Short mmCIF file of C-alpha atoms and ligand atoms in Angstrom, two decimals:
data_model
loop_
_atom_site.label_atom_id
_atom_site.label_comp_id
_atom_site.label_asym_id
_atom_site.label_seq_id
_atom_site.Cartn_x
_atom_site.Cartn_y
_atom_site.Cartn_z
CA MET Z 1 99.60 48.80 175.67
CA THR Z 2 102.38 48.33 178.17
CA THR Z 3 104.27 51.42 179.17
CA MET Z 4 106.27 51.95 182.35
CA GLU Z 5 106.94 54.91 184.63
CA ASN Z 6 110.06 55.96 182.73
CA PRO Z 7 110.83 55.27 179.09
CA THR Z 8 113.04 52.20 179.33
CA ALA Z 9 114.08 49.51 176.92
CA HIS Z 10 111.65 47.21 178.69
CA GLY Z 11 108.81 49.75 178.40
CA SER Z 12 109.17 50.78 174.78
CA GLY Z 13 110.24 47.27 173.76
CA ASN Z 14 107.16 45.69 175.29
CA ALA Z 15 104.86 48.37 173.86
CA ALA Z 16 106.32 47.76 170.37
CA THR Z 17 106.03 43.99 170.81
CA ASP Z 18 102.38 44.21 171.98
CA LYS Z 19 101.52 46.39 168.99
CA PHE Z 20 103.24 44.05 166.54
CA LYS Z 21 101.70 40.89 168.01
CA SER Z 22 98.22 42.39 167.68
CA GLU Z 23 98.64 42.34 163.88
CA ARG Z 24 99.02 38.51 163.60
CA VAL Z 25 100.96 38.73 160.32
CA THR Z 26 101.13 35.96 157.68
CA SER Z 27 103.05 35.36 154.43
CA ASP Z 28 102.33 33.09 151.45
CA THR Z 29 105.94 31.79 151.22
CA SER Z 30 106.05 28.37 149.49
CA VAL Z 31 107.82 25.35 150.98
CA GLU Z 32 110.38 25.51 148.12
CA ARG Z 33 111.17 29.15 148.81
CA ALA Z 34 111.29 28.56 152.57
CA SER Z 35 113.72 25.69 151.97
CA ALA Z 36 116.00 27.81 149.78
CA ILE Z 37 116.06 30.65 152.31
CA TYR Z 38 116.58 28.26 155.24
CA GLN Z 39 119.58 26.63 153.55
CA ASP Z 40 121.17 29.99 152.82
CA VAL Z 41 120.61 31.25 156.37
CA ILE Z 42 122.21 28.17 157.91
CA GLY Z 43 125.01 28.35 155.33
CA ALA Z 44 125.68 32.00 156.18
CA PHE Z 45 125.86 31.13 159.89
CA ALA Z 46 128.25 28.27 159.13
CA ASP Z 47 130.50 30.60 157.12
CA ILE Z 48 130.57 33.21 159.90
CA ILE Z 49 131.31 30.62 162.59
CA GLN Z 50 134.18 29.20 160.54
CA LYS Z 51 135.54 32.55 159.40
CA HIS Z 52 135.73 33.93 162.96
CA GLN Z 53 136.33 30.59 164.71
CA VAL Z 54 133.46 31.40 167.08
CA THR Z 55 134.03 29.89 170.55
CA TYR Z 56 131.65 28.04 172.89
CA ASP Z 57 131.69 31.06 175.27
CA GLU Z 58 130.63 33.34 172.41
CA TYR Z 59 127.93 30.88 171.37
CA ARG Z 60 126.54 30.76 174.92
CA VAL Z 61 126.59 34.56 175.21
CA LEU Z 62 124.63 34.73 171.96
CA LYS Z 63 122.09 32.24 173.31
CA GLN Z 64 121.62 34.27 176.51
CA TRP Z 65 121.35 37.51 174.51
CA LEU Z 66 118.67 36.09 172.20
CA ILE Z 67 116.66 35.02 175.27
CA ASP Z 68 117.08 38.51 176.77
CA VAL Z 69 115.95 40.32 173.61
CA GLY Z 70 112.71 38.32 173.68
CA GLU Z 71 112.15 38.85 177.40
CA TYR Z 72 112.67 42.61 177.07
CA GLY Z 73 110.27 42.65 174.10
CA GLU Z 74 113.01 44.22 171.99
CA TRP Z 75 112.74 42.18 168.78
CA PRO Z 76 110.77 44.90 166.94
CA LEU Z 77 113.44 47.43 167.92
CA TRP Z 78 116.46 45.32 167.03
CA LEU Z 79 115.05 44.01 163.75
CA ASP Z 80 113.86 47.41 162.51
CA VAL Z 81 117.25 48.97 163.27
CA PHE Z 82 119.50 46.26 161.85
CA LEU Z 83 117.53 44.44 159.13
CA GLU Z 84 114.53 46.43 157.94
CA HIS Z 85 116.54 48.78 155.69
CA GLU Z 86 117.66 45.82 153.56
CA ILE Z 87 114.10 44.47 153.26
CA GLU Z 88 112.97 47.96 152.26
CA LYS Z 89 115.61 48.06 149.49
CA VAL Z 90 114.31 44.79 148.07
CA HIS Z 91 110.73 46.04 148.31
CA TYR Z 92 111.60 49.20 146.39
CA ASN Z 93 113.81 47.59 143.73
CA ARG Z 94 111.71 44.49 143.04
CA LYS Z 95 108.80 46.52 141.80
CA GLY Z 96 110.82 49.00 139.73
CA PHE Z 97 109.11 52.07 141.13
CA THR Z 98 110.14 55.57 140.07
CA GLY Z 99 108.13 57.69 142.55
CA THR Z 100 109.23 59.05 145.91
CA LYS Z 101 111.79 56.87 147.68
CA GLY Z 102 110.73 54.78 150.64
CA SER Z 103 112.46 54.15 153.93
CA ILE Z 104 111.89 51.90 156.92
CA GLU Z 105 108.62 51.97 158.86
CA GLY Z 106 110.26 51.33 162.23
CA PRO Z 107 108.44 49.92 165.25
CA TYR Z 108 106.25 52.92 166.17
CA TYR Z 109 103.59 53.26 163.45
CA VAL Z 110 99.98 53.15 164.65
CA PRO Z 111 97.18 53.02 162.04
CA ASP Z 112 93.98 55.08 162.18
CA SER Z 113 95.41 58.26 163.66
CA PRO Z 114 92.93 61.17 163.86
CA LYS Z 115 92.00 62.77 160.53
CA LEU Z 116 93.24 66.33 160.01
CA PRO Z 117 92.36 68.85 157.27
CA ALA Z 118 94.83 69.73 154.47
CA LYS Z 119 95.97 72.83 156.37
CA CYS Z 120 96.47 71.76 159.96
CA THR Z 121 98.57 71.71 163.08
CA MET Z 122 99.65 68.37 164.53
CA PRO Z 123 98.26 67.48 167.97
CA MET Z 124 100.90 68.58 170.48
CA ARG Z 125 101.26 69.60 174.11
CA GLU Z 126 102.30 73.05 175.36
CA LYS Z 127 105.60 71.51 176.54
CA ASP Z 128 106.37 70.17 173.05
CA LYS Z 129 106.55 73.77 171.82
CA VAL Z 130 110.08 74.18 173.18
CA ALA Z 131 111.05 72.45 169.91
CA PRO Z 132 111.38 74.71 166.85
CA PRO Z 133 108.14 74.91 164.82
CA LEU Z 134 108.19 73.54 161.29
CA VAL Z 135 105.84 74.18 158.39
CA PHE Z 136 105.86 71.11 156.18
CA LYS Z 137 103.96 71.52 152.94
CA GLY Z 138 103.69 69.95 149.53
CA GLN Z 139 101.59 68.13 147.00
CA VAL Z 140 100.79 64.47 146.41
CA THR Z 141 100.88 63.70 142.68
CA ASP Z 142 100.94 60.84 140.19
CA LEU Z 143 103.97 60.22 137.95
CA GLU Z 144 102.72 62.85 135.49
CA GLY Z 145 102.50 65.53 138.18
CA ASN Z 146 98.70 65.56 138.52
CA GLY Z 147 97.55 66.38 142.05
CA LEU Z 148 95.83 63.44 143.72
CA HIS Z 149 92.54 64.32 145.34
CA GLY Z 150 91.66 61.74 148.00
CA ALA Z 151 95.26 61.16 149.06
CA THR Z 152 96.21 60.97 152.73
CA VAL Z 153 99.51 61.85 154.38
CA GLU Z 154 99.96 60.01 157.66
CA LEU Z 155 102.62 61.68 159.77
CA TRP Z 156 104.08 60.47 163.06
CA HIS Z 157 107.24 61.53 164.81
CA ALA Z 158 109.03 61.80 168.14
CA ASP Z 159 108.74 64.79 170.47
CA GLU Z 160 111.47 67.18 171.65
CA GLU Z 161 112.85 64.45 173.90
CA GLY Z 162 112.90 61.78 171.20
CA PHE Z 163 109.82 59.90 172.52
CA TYR Z 164 106.84 58.56 170.55
CA SER Z 165 103.26 58.67 171.86
CA GLN Z 166 101.85 55.22 172.77
CA PHE Z 167 105.41 53.87 173.24
CA ALA Z 168 106.60 55.99 176.15
CA PRO Z 169 104.65 56.82 179.32
CA GLY Z 170 102.67 59.98 180.03
CA ILE Z 171 102.15 61.21 176.45
CA PRO Z 172 98.61 61.79 175.09
CA GLU Z 173 97.56 58.90 172.83
CA TRP Z 174 97.72 60.71 169.47
CA ASN Z 175 100.40 63.30 170.27
CA LEU Z 176 102.33 64.15 167.08
CA ARG Z 177 100.33 61.65 165.03
CA GLY Z 178 97.75 62.45 162.35
CA THR Z 179 96.21 61.46 159.02
CA VAL Z 180 96.13 64.56 156.83
CA GLU Z 181 93.51 64.62 154.06
CA VAL Z 182 94.92 66.64 151.13
CA ASP Z 183 92.81 69.24 149.31
CA GLU Z 184 91.25 68.77 145.84
CA ASN Z 185 94.64 69.47 144.19
CA GLY Z 186 96.60 67.10 146.41
CA ASN Z 187 98.09 69.91 148.52
CA PHE Z 188 98.78 69.89 152.24
CA GLU Z 189 100.32 72.30 154.77
CA ILE Z 190 101.15 70.86 158.16
CA THR Z 191 102.47 72.85 161.12
CA THR Z 192 104.41 70.62 163.45
CA LEU Z 193 107.72 70.80 165.27
CA LYS Z 194 111.18 69.60 164.57
CA PRO Z 195 111.72 66.33 166.42
CA ALA Z 196 114.89 65.56 168.34
CA PRO Z 197 117.32 62.83 167.25
CA TYR Z 198 116.12 59.43 168.42
CA LYS Z 199 118.15 57.26 170.77
CA ILE Z 200 117.40 53.57 170.74
CA PRO Z 201 116.72 52.58 174.36
CA ALA Z 202 120.25 51.74 175.48
CA ASP Z 203 119.52 50.06 178.82
CA GLY Z 204 118.40 46.73 177.35
CA PRO Z 205 119.77 43.99 175.08
CA THR Z 206 119.78 46.18 171.93
CA GLY Z 207 121.90 48.70 173.85
CA TRP Z 208 124.21 45.96 175.17
CA PHE Z 209 124.58 44.68 171.61
CA ILE Z 210 125.58 48.13 170.33
CA ASN Z 211 128.04 48.62 173.22
CA SER Z 212 129.57 45.21 172.55
CA TYR Z 213 130.96 46.39 169.20
CA GLY Z 214 131.63 49.99 170.26
CA GLY Z 215 128.78 51.53 168.24
CA HIS Z 216 126.30 54.33 169.03
CA PRO Z 217 122.51 54.07 169.48
CA TRP Z 218 121.42 57.21 167.56
CA ARG Z 219 119.12 57.89 164.63
CA PRO Z 220 119.00 61.39 163.10
CA ALA Z 221 115.89 63.50 163.75
CA HIS Z 222 113.20 62.29 161.35
CA LEU Z 223 109.58 62.53 160.28
CA HIS Z 224 107.75 59.28 159.51
CA LEU Z 225 105.28 59.29 156.63
CA MET Z 226 102.84 56.95 154.98
CA VAL Z 227 101.28 58.41 151.83
CA LYS Z 228 98.28 56.74 150.19
CA ALA Z 229 95.92 57.51 147.31
CA PRO Z 230 93.22 55.43 145.61
CA GLY Z 231 94.72 53.26 142.84
CA LYS Z 232 98.29 54.21 143.75
CA ARG Z 233 101.07 52.32 145.46
CA ALA Z 234 101.28 53.48 149.08
CA ILE Z 235 104.70 54.62 150.22
CA THR Z 236 106.24 54.42 153.66
CA THR Z 237 109.16 56.77 154.11
CA GLN Z 238 111.06 59.10 156.40
CA LEU Z 239 112.41 62.62 155.98
CA TYR Z 240 115.56 63.97 157.62
CA PHE Z 241 117.11 67.41 158.17
CA LYS Z 242 120.17 68.63 156.32
CA GLY Z 243 123.22 69.05 158.53
CA GLY Z 244 121.52 67.34 161.48
CA GLU Z 245 123.38 65.12 163.91
CA TRP Z 246 123.65 61.47 162.84
CA VAL Z 247 122.34 62.09 159.30
CA GLU Z 248 125.63 60.69 158.01
CA ASP Z 249 125.79 57.91 160.58
CA ASP Z 250 122.31 56.51 161.26
CA VAL Z 251 122.38 53.34 163.38
CA ALA Z 252 119.41 52.08 161.31
CA THR Z 253 121.07 52.81 157.91
CA ALA Z 254 117.79 54.34 156.69
CA VAL Z 255 118.86 57.75 155.29
CA LYS Z 256 118.77 58.32 151.51
CA PRO Z 257 120.00 61.56 149.90
CA GLU Z 258 116.57 62.15 148.29
CA LEU Z 259 114.95 62.19 151.74
CA ILE Z 260 116.88 65.08 153.31
CA LEU Z 261 114.96 68.33 153.90
CA ASP Z 262 116.51 71.78 154.08
CA PRO Z 263 113.91 74.05 155.73
CA GLN Z 264 114.37 77.82 155.47
CA PRO Z 265 112.71 80.62 157.49
CA ASN Z 266 109.44 81.87 155.91
CA ALA Z 267 108.01 85.42 156.10
CA ASP Z 268 107.00 84.75 159.74
CA GLY Z 269 110.50 83.54 160.59
CA ILE Z 270 109.32 79.92 160.96
CA ASP Z 271 111.29 77.14 159.29
CA GLU Z 272 109.36 75.95 156.26
CA VAL Z 273 109.95 73.29 153.66
CA THR Z 274 108.11 71.94 150.62
CA TYR Z 275 108.31 68.26 149.77
CA ASN Z 276 106.18 66.68 147.06
CA PHE Z 277 105.23 63.00 147.09
CA VAL Z 278 105.06 61.22 143.73
CA LEU Z 279 103.07 57.97 143.77
CA ASP Z 280 103.46 55.13 141.25
CA PRO Z 281 100.39 53.31 140.00
CA GLU Z 282 99.40 50.25 141.99
CA ALA Z 283 101.40 47.22 140.83
C1 DHB T 1 113.59 52.35 165.78
C2 DHB T 1 112.95 53.50 166.20
C3 DHB T 1 112.58 54.44 165.27
O1 DHB T 1 111.96 55.60 165.62
C4 DHB T 1 112.81 54.24 163.93
O2 DHB T 1 112.42 55.19 163.09
C5 DHB T 1 113.44 53.07 163.51
C6 DHB T 1 113.82 52.13 164.45
C7 DHB T 1 113.97 51.34 166.81
O3 DHB T 1 114.07 51.68 168.01
O4 DHB T 1 114.12 50.17 166.44
FE1 FE T 2 111.37 56.74 164.17
#
């Protein structure tokens, strides 16, 4: 993976692009469906151009910007911030699920993180411990509330500086990433730390884009989760922290009220929170 000396738009963009390209994705979209979508996309562009009387200068700036986003490797970043939340809504609604709400995956998921036991501490460096510790526990169940033996809770999140391992330089490969295997009743108890808010790299074309309309590049502090169990629909989601900065104004529009945690100090004075994951049957 490509990372540079300092975390830059170029560095994290290229790392995210390399990871995405390695997946070689496909889709079974029919020609009819592709035609319908294509016509609507071109029609939407036509409407916008007419509505705003877009000029040749603006068109040329757009062309240059699109070239720059590709050259900086920032398409995974830009797309996951500005479009993925809408795709996720369709994904959730189309199937009529009633279990735990999903949220965007974002560009920094890596499969096959190290397996950890149901009661565990996330891999972290000494220096990460400046962040407040967090005990995150709960149960993975089916719709009837039965604990799901065999479920896994994959957790990945940024460190105290807002950086993700494998996408910023100098961080151990699996730092703050793990695949937790729940106990026979579906329970888990993970000690980790509270991540910092995440700032989209602002020194590249995604940052220029945000500046161009006077926006901000911040996401609220969040935990990323992928929860799976045999015969159940896997969910990809994120959890946020009540009262945290940017919770009400996430640049990626990915916060849902059901996904906000409110940790409280436990008997040891460490912030602790319980969150249960409810999985629908496989479609
Ligand atoms: C982006 C980064 C994230 O950590 C996330 O959760 C969503 C989007 C991004 O930079 O595109
Ligand atoms: Fe993230």
